[in-house]
mmCIF file of C-alpha atoms in Angstrom:
data_model
loop_
_atom_site.group_PDB
_atom_site.id
_atom_site.type_symbol
_atom_site.label_atom_id
_atom_site.label_comp_id
_atom_site.label_asym_id
_atom_site.label_seq_id
_atom_site.Cartn_x
_atom_site.Cartn_y
_atom_site.Cartn_z
ATOM 1 C CA MET W 74 73.905 114.654 101.102
ATOM 2 C CA ALA W 75 74.111 117.096 103.977
ATOM 3 C CA ALA W 76 77.400 118.910 104.443
ATOM 4 C CA GLY W 77 79.515 117.387 107.177
ATOM 5 C CA ARG W 78 77.521 114.146 107.154
ATOM 6 C CA SER W 79 79.593 111.170 108.243
ATOM 7 C CA LEU W 80 80.217 108.478 105.633
ATOM 8 C CA LYS W 81 80.978 106.013 108.400
ATOM 9 C CA PRO W 82 78.924 102.815 108.074
ATOM 10 C CA SER W 83 76.924 101.736 111.096
ATOM 11 C CA GLU W 84 78.245 98.823 113.083
ATOM 12 C CA ASN W 85 75.071 96.889 112.364
ATOM 13 C CA LEU W 86 75.647 97.299 108.616
ATOM 14 C CA LEU W 87 79.231 96.047 108.984
ATOM 15 C CA ARG W 88 78.016 93.057 110.996
ATOM 16 C CA ILE W 89 75.293 92.219 108.472
ATOM 17 C CA LEU W 90 77.710 92.485 105.545
ATOM 18 C CA ALA W 91 80.282 90.351 107.387
ATOM 19 C CA GLY W 92 77.567 87.810 108.104
ATOM 20 C CA LEU W 93 76.545 87.642 104.449
ATOM 21 C CA VAL W 94 80.128 87.328 103.215
ATOM 22 C CA GLY W 95 80.854 84.756 105.924
ATOM 23 C CA LEU W 96 77.860 82.699 104.771
ATOM 24 C CA ILE W 97 79.136 82.839 101.188
ATOM 25 C CA GLY W 98 82.568 81.620 102.346
ATOM 26 C CA LEU W 99 80.960 78.920 104.475
ATOM 27 C CA GLY W 100 78.892 77.861 101.479
ATOM 28 C CA ILE W 101 82.007 77.540 99.321
ATOM 29 C CA ALA W 102 83.975 75.599 101.938
ATOM 30 C CA GLY W 103 80.943 73.445 102.680
ATOM 31 C CA TYR W 104 80.399 72.726 98.982
ATOM 32 C CA ILE W 105 83.987 71.552 98.598
ATOM 33 C CA MET W 106 83.726 69.473 101.772
ATOM 34 C CA ILE W 107 80.467 67.768 100.742
ATOM 35 C CA ASN W 108 81.813 66.879 97.297
ATOM 36 C CA GLU W 109 85.102 65.601 98.678
ATOM 37 C CA VAL W 110 83.463 63.543 101.455
ATOM 38 C CA ARG W 111 81.145 61.971 98.869
ATOM 39 C CA GLY W 112 84.155 61.174 96.723
ATOM 40 C CA GLU W 113 82.836 63.326 93.894
ATOM 41 C CA LEU W 114 84.948 65.671 91.815
ATOM 42 C CA VAL W 115 84.448 69.343 92.514
ATOM 43 C CA PRO W 116 83.333 70.918 89.229
ATOM 44 C CA CYS W 117 85.883 73.538 88.321
ATOM 45 C CA GLY W 118 84.766 75.284 85.151
ATOM 46 C CA ARG W 119 87.044 76.120 82.250
ATOM 47 C CA GLU W 120 90.208 76.411 84.301
ATOM 48 C CA GLY W 121 89.956 72.855 85.603
ATOM 49 C CA GLY W 122 92.559 73.094 88.383
ATOM 50 C CA CYS W 123 90.402 72.098 91.342
ATOM 51 C CA GLU W 124 91.243 68.407 91.231
ATOM 52 C CA THR W 125 94.967 69.163 91.061
ATOM 53 C CA VAL W 126 94.799 71.593 93.995
ATOM 54 C CA LEU W 127 92.488 69.456 96.154
ATOM 55 C CA ASN W 128 94.644 66.366 95.612
ATOM 56 C CA SER W 129 97.965 68.116 96.196
ATOM 57 C CA ARG W 130 100.075 67.437 99.270
ATOM 58 C CA TYR W 131 99.129 70.933 100.490
ATOM 59 C CA ALA W 132 95.417 70.049 100.753
ATOM 60 C CA GLU W 133 95.856 68.572 104.239
ATOM 61 C CA ILE W 134 97.451 69.521 107.539
ATOM 62 C CA PHE W 135 98.309 66.593 109.833
ATOM 63 C CA GLY W 136 96.020 64.413 107.720
ATOM 64 C CA VAL W 137 93.032 66.737 108.104
ATOM 65 C CA PRO W 138 91.687 68.210 104.847
ATOM 66 C CA LEU W 139 91.830 71.997 104.676
ATOM 67 C CA TYR W 140 88.142 72.305 103.863
ATOM 68 C CA PHE W 141 87.362 71.199 107.448
ATOM 69 C CA PHE W 142 89.477 74.094 108.710
ATOM 70 C CA GLY W 143 87.711 76.394 106.244
ATOM 71 C CA VAL W 144 84.254 75.387 107.464
ATOM 72 C CA ALA W 145 85.336 75.684 111.108
ATOM 73 C CA GLY W 146 86.997 79.035 110.434
ATOM 74 C CA TYR W 147 83.959 80.562 108.757
ATOM 75 C CA ILE W 148 81.653 79.284 111.519
ATOM 76 C CA SER W 149 83.996 80.753 114.161
ATOM 77 C CA ILE W 150 84.174 84.125 112.420
ATOM 78 C CA LEU W 151 80.389 84.203 111.977
ATOM 79 C CA GLY W 152 79.984 83.472 115.686
ATOM 80 C CA ALA W 153 82.438 86.211 116.643
ATOM 81 C CA THR W 154 80.736 88.667 114.289
ATOM 82 C CA ALA W 155 77.454 88.013 116.075
ATOM 83 C CA LEU W 156 79.014 88.962 119.422
ATOM 84 C CA PRO W 157 78.436 92.578 120.464
ATOM 85 C CA GLY W 158 81.011 94.881 121.950
ATOM 86 C CA ASP W 159 84.779 94.999 121.929
ATOM 87 C CA ARG W 160 85.224 91.277 122.600
ATOM 88 C CA GLY W 161 83.241 90.425 119.483
ATOM 89 C CA ARG W 162 85.032 93.061 117.423
ATOM 90 C CA LEU W 163 88.481 91.902 118.505
ATOM 91 C CA LEU W 164 87.738 88.182 118.202
ATOM 92 C CA ALA W 165 86.211 88.574 114.725
ATOM 93 C CA PHE W 166 89.233 90.623 113.650
ATOM 94 C CA VAL W 167 91.794 88.125 115.003
ATOM 95 C CA LEU W 168 90.025 85.117 113.458
ATOM 96 C CA SER W 169 89.522 86.840 110.103
ATOM 97 C CA PHE W 170 93.134 88.069 110.108
ATOM 98 C CA PHE W 171 94.314 84.500 110.646
ATOM 99 C CA GLY W 172 91.938 83.248 107.933
ATOM 100 C CA PHE W 173 93.154 85.960 105.567
ATOM 101 C CA GLY W 174 96.784 84.991 106.198
ATOM 102 C CA VAL W 175 96.082 81.314 105.583
ATOM 103 C CA SER W 176 94.121 82.147 102.425
ATOM 104 C CA ALA W 177 96.944 84.337 101.141
ATOM 105 C CA TYR W 178 99.470 81.553 101.765
ATOM 106 C CA LEU W 179 97.280 78.944 100.063
ATOM 107 C CA THR W 180 96.717 81.258 97.096
ATOM 108 C CA PHE W 181 100.476 81.718 96.820
ATOM 109 C CA LEU W 182 100.905 77.929 96.839
ATOM 110 C CA GLN W 183 98.353 77.551 94.046
ATOM 111 C CA TYR W 184 99.997 80.108 91.776
ATOM 112 C CA VAL W 185 103.668 79.447 92.523
ATOM 113 C CA VAL W 186 104.123 75.892 93.805
ATOM 114 C CA ILE W 187 101.177 73.800 92.578
ATOM 115 C CA GLU W 188 100.841 75.882 89.398
ATOM 116 C CA SER W 189 97.137 75.168 89.217
ATOM 117 C CA ILE W 190 94.170 77.247 90.343
ATOM 118 C CA CYS W 191 90.972 76.064 92.030
ATOM 119 C CA VAL W 192 88.203 78.589 91.318
ATOM 120 C CA TRP W 193 86.349 77.534 94.481
ATOM 121 C CA CYS W 194 89.485 78.081 96.568
ATOM 122 C CA ARG W 195 89.957 81.468 94.904
ATOM 123 C CA GLY W 196 86.341 82.336 95.726
ATOM 124 C CA SER W 197 86.905 81.381 99.340
ATOM 125 C CA ALA W 198 90.087 83.483 99.450
ATOM 126 C CA ILE W 199 88.174 86.472 98.064
ATOM 127 C CA ALA W 200 85.388 85.968 100.609
ATOM 128 C CA MET W 201 87.929 85.723 103.436
ATOM 129 C CA THR W 202 89.679 88.902 102.249
ATOM 130 C CA VAL W 203 86.411 90.856 102.180
ATOM 131 C CA LEU W 204 85.443 89.395 105.550
ATOM 132 C CA PHE W 205 88.796 90.455 107.015
ATOM 133 C CA LEU W 206 88.348 94.004 105.659
ATOM 134 C CA LEU W 207 84.843 94.250 107.138
ATOM 135 C CA CYS W 208 86.055 92.991 110.530
ATOM 136 C CA LEU W 209 88.998 95.398 110.380
ATOM 137 C CA ALA W 210 86.672 98.317 109.619
ATOM 138 C CA ARG W 211 84.384 97.326 112.496
ATOM 139 C CA LEU W 212 87.364 97.155 114.849
ATOM 140 C CA LEU W 213 88.918 100.460 113.748
ATOM 141 C CA ILE W 214 85.675 102.431 113.741
ATOM 142 C CA TYR W 215 83.910 101.029 116.794
ATOM 143 C CA TYR W 216 86.550 99.599 119.153
ATOM 144 C CA GLY W 217 86.176 101.215 122.567
ATOM 145 C CA ASN W 218 82.546 102.076 121.950
ATOM 146 C CA ASP W 219 80.426 99.366 123.526
ATOM 147 C CA ASP W 220 77.233 101.139 122.505
ATOM 148 C CA PRO W 221 77.208 101.222 118.683
ATOM 149 C CA ASP W 222 74.079 103.378 118.662
ATOM 150 C CA THR W 223 75.886 106.193 120.528
ATOM 151 C CA ASP W 224 77.649 107.423 117.378
ATOM 152 C CA GLU W 225 74.357 107.460 115.481
ATOM 153 C CA LEU W 226 72.660 109.445 118.274
ATOM 154 C CA ILE W 227 75.532 111.941 118.402
ATOM 155 C CA ASP W 228 75.474 112.296 114.606
ATOM 156 C CA ARG W 229 71.702 112.881 114.619
ATOM 157 C CA ALA W 230 72.004 115.455 117.416
ATOM 158 C CA GLU W 231 74.797 117.322 115.590
ATOM 159 C CA HIS W 232 72.689 117.595 112.452
ATOM 160 C CA GLY W 233 69.455 118.725 114.081
ATOM 161 C CA HIS W 234 67.650 115.402 113.924
ATOM 162 C CA GLY W 235 67.845 114.785 117.651
ATOM 163 C CA ASP W 236 64.582 116.370 118.792
ATOM 164 C CA SER W 237 62.953 114.492 121.617
ATOM 165 C CA PRO W 238 59.819 115.320 123.597
ATOM 166 C CA ALA W 239 61.712 115.160 126.895
ATOM 167 C CA THR W 240 64.485 117.593 126.020
ATOM 168 C CA GLY W 241 63.083 119.668 123.162
ATOM 169 C CA PRO W 242 65.072 120.599 120.084
ATOM 170 C CA VAL W 243 68.828 120.155 120.119
ATOM 171 C CA SER W 244 70.617 123.366 119.317
ATOM 172 C CA ASP W 245 74.178 124.622 118.991
ATOM 173 C CA GLN W 246 73.026 128.000 120.313
ATOM 174 C CA PRO W 247 73.993 128.896 123.896
ATOM 175 C CA THR W 248 71.030 129.271 126.215
#
């Protein structure tokens, strides 16, 4: 690694990673929703707490099952992540922050109140946490920079990789 090289991930990498994690979360929420709508039990592995959690009084808000909110939330965050610029960065952050807060609260309910753990819900909470951290990183690193490639061009120019036929070699030497 070159000395002074930035370890900052590109915005495109953060968006791709957020998209992948968002798809995983959407897959989990969608899997729960499909099983529940079909009236089938959600397989839960050795721990076996999914049925208890998904049938608890905390599994609905105003009569709407939480998995619908999960699917809608992941789709919204994926859409915001696809948006370029500060609006996309801020919207993805706000939505993922809200999703993270809800996931943290629901995880607390599982451990403390319901006293049963759904591995699928835990997986969704982990996905939402990672998604929130990726959206936070994108916001902190790139907010205010509506051209994500600018930082890469500046970095390349600072490290002597910015030669172009129109301007010649980039140099720190005064002319």
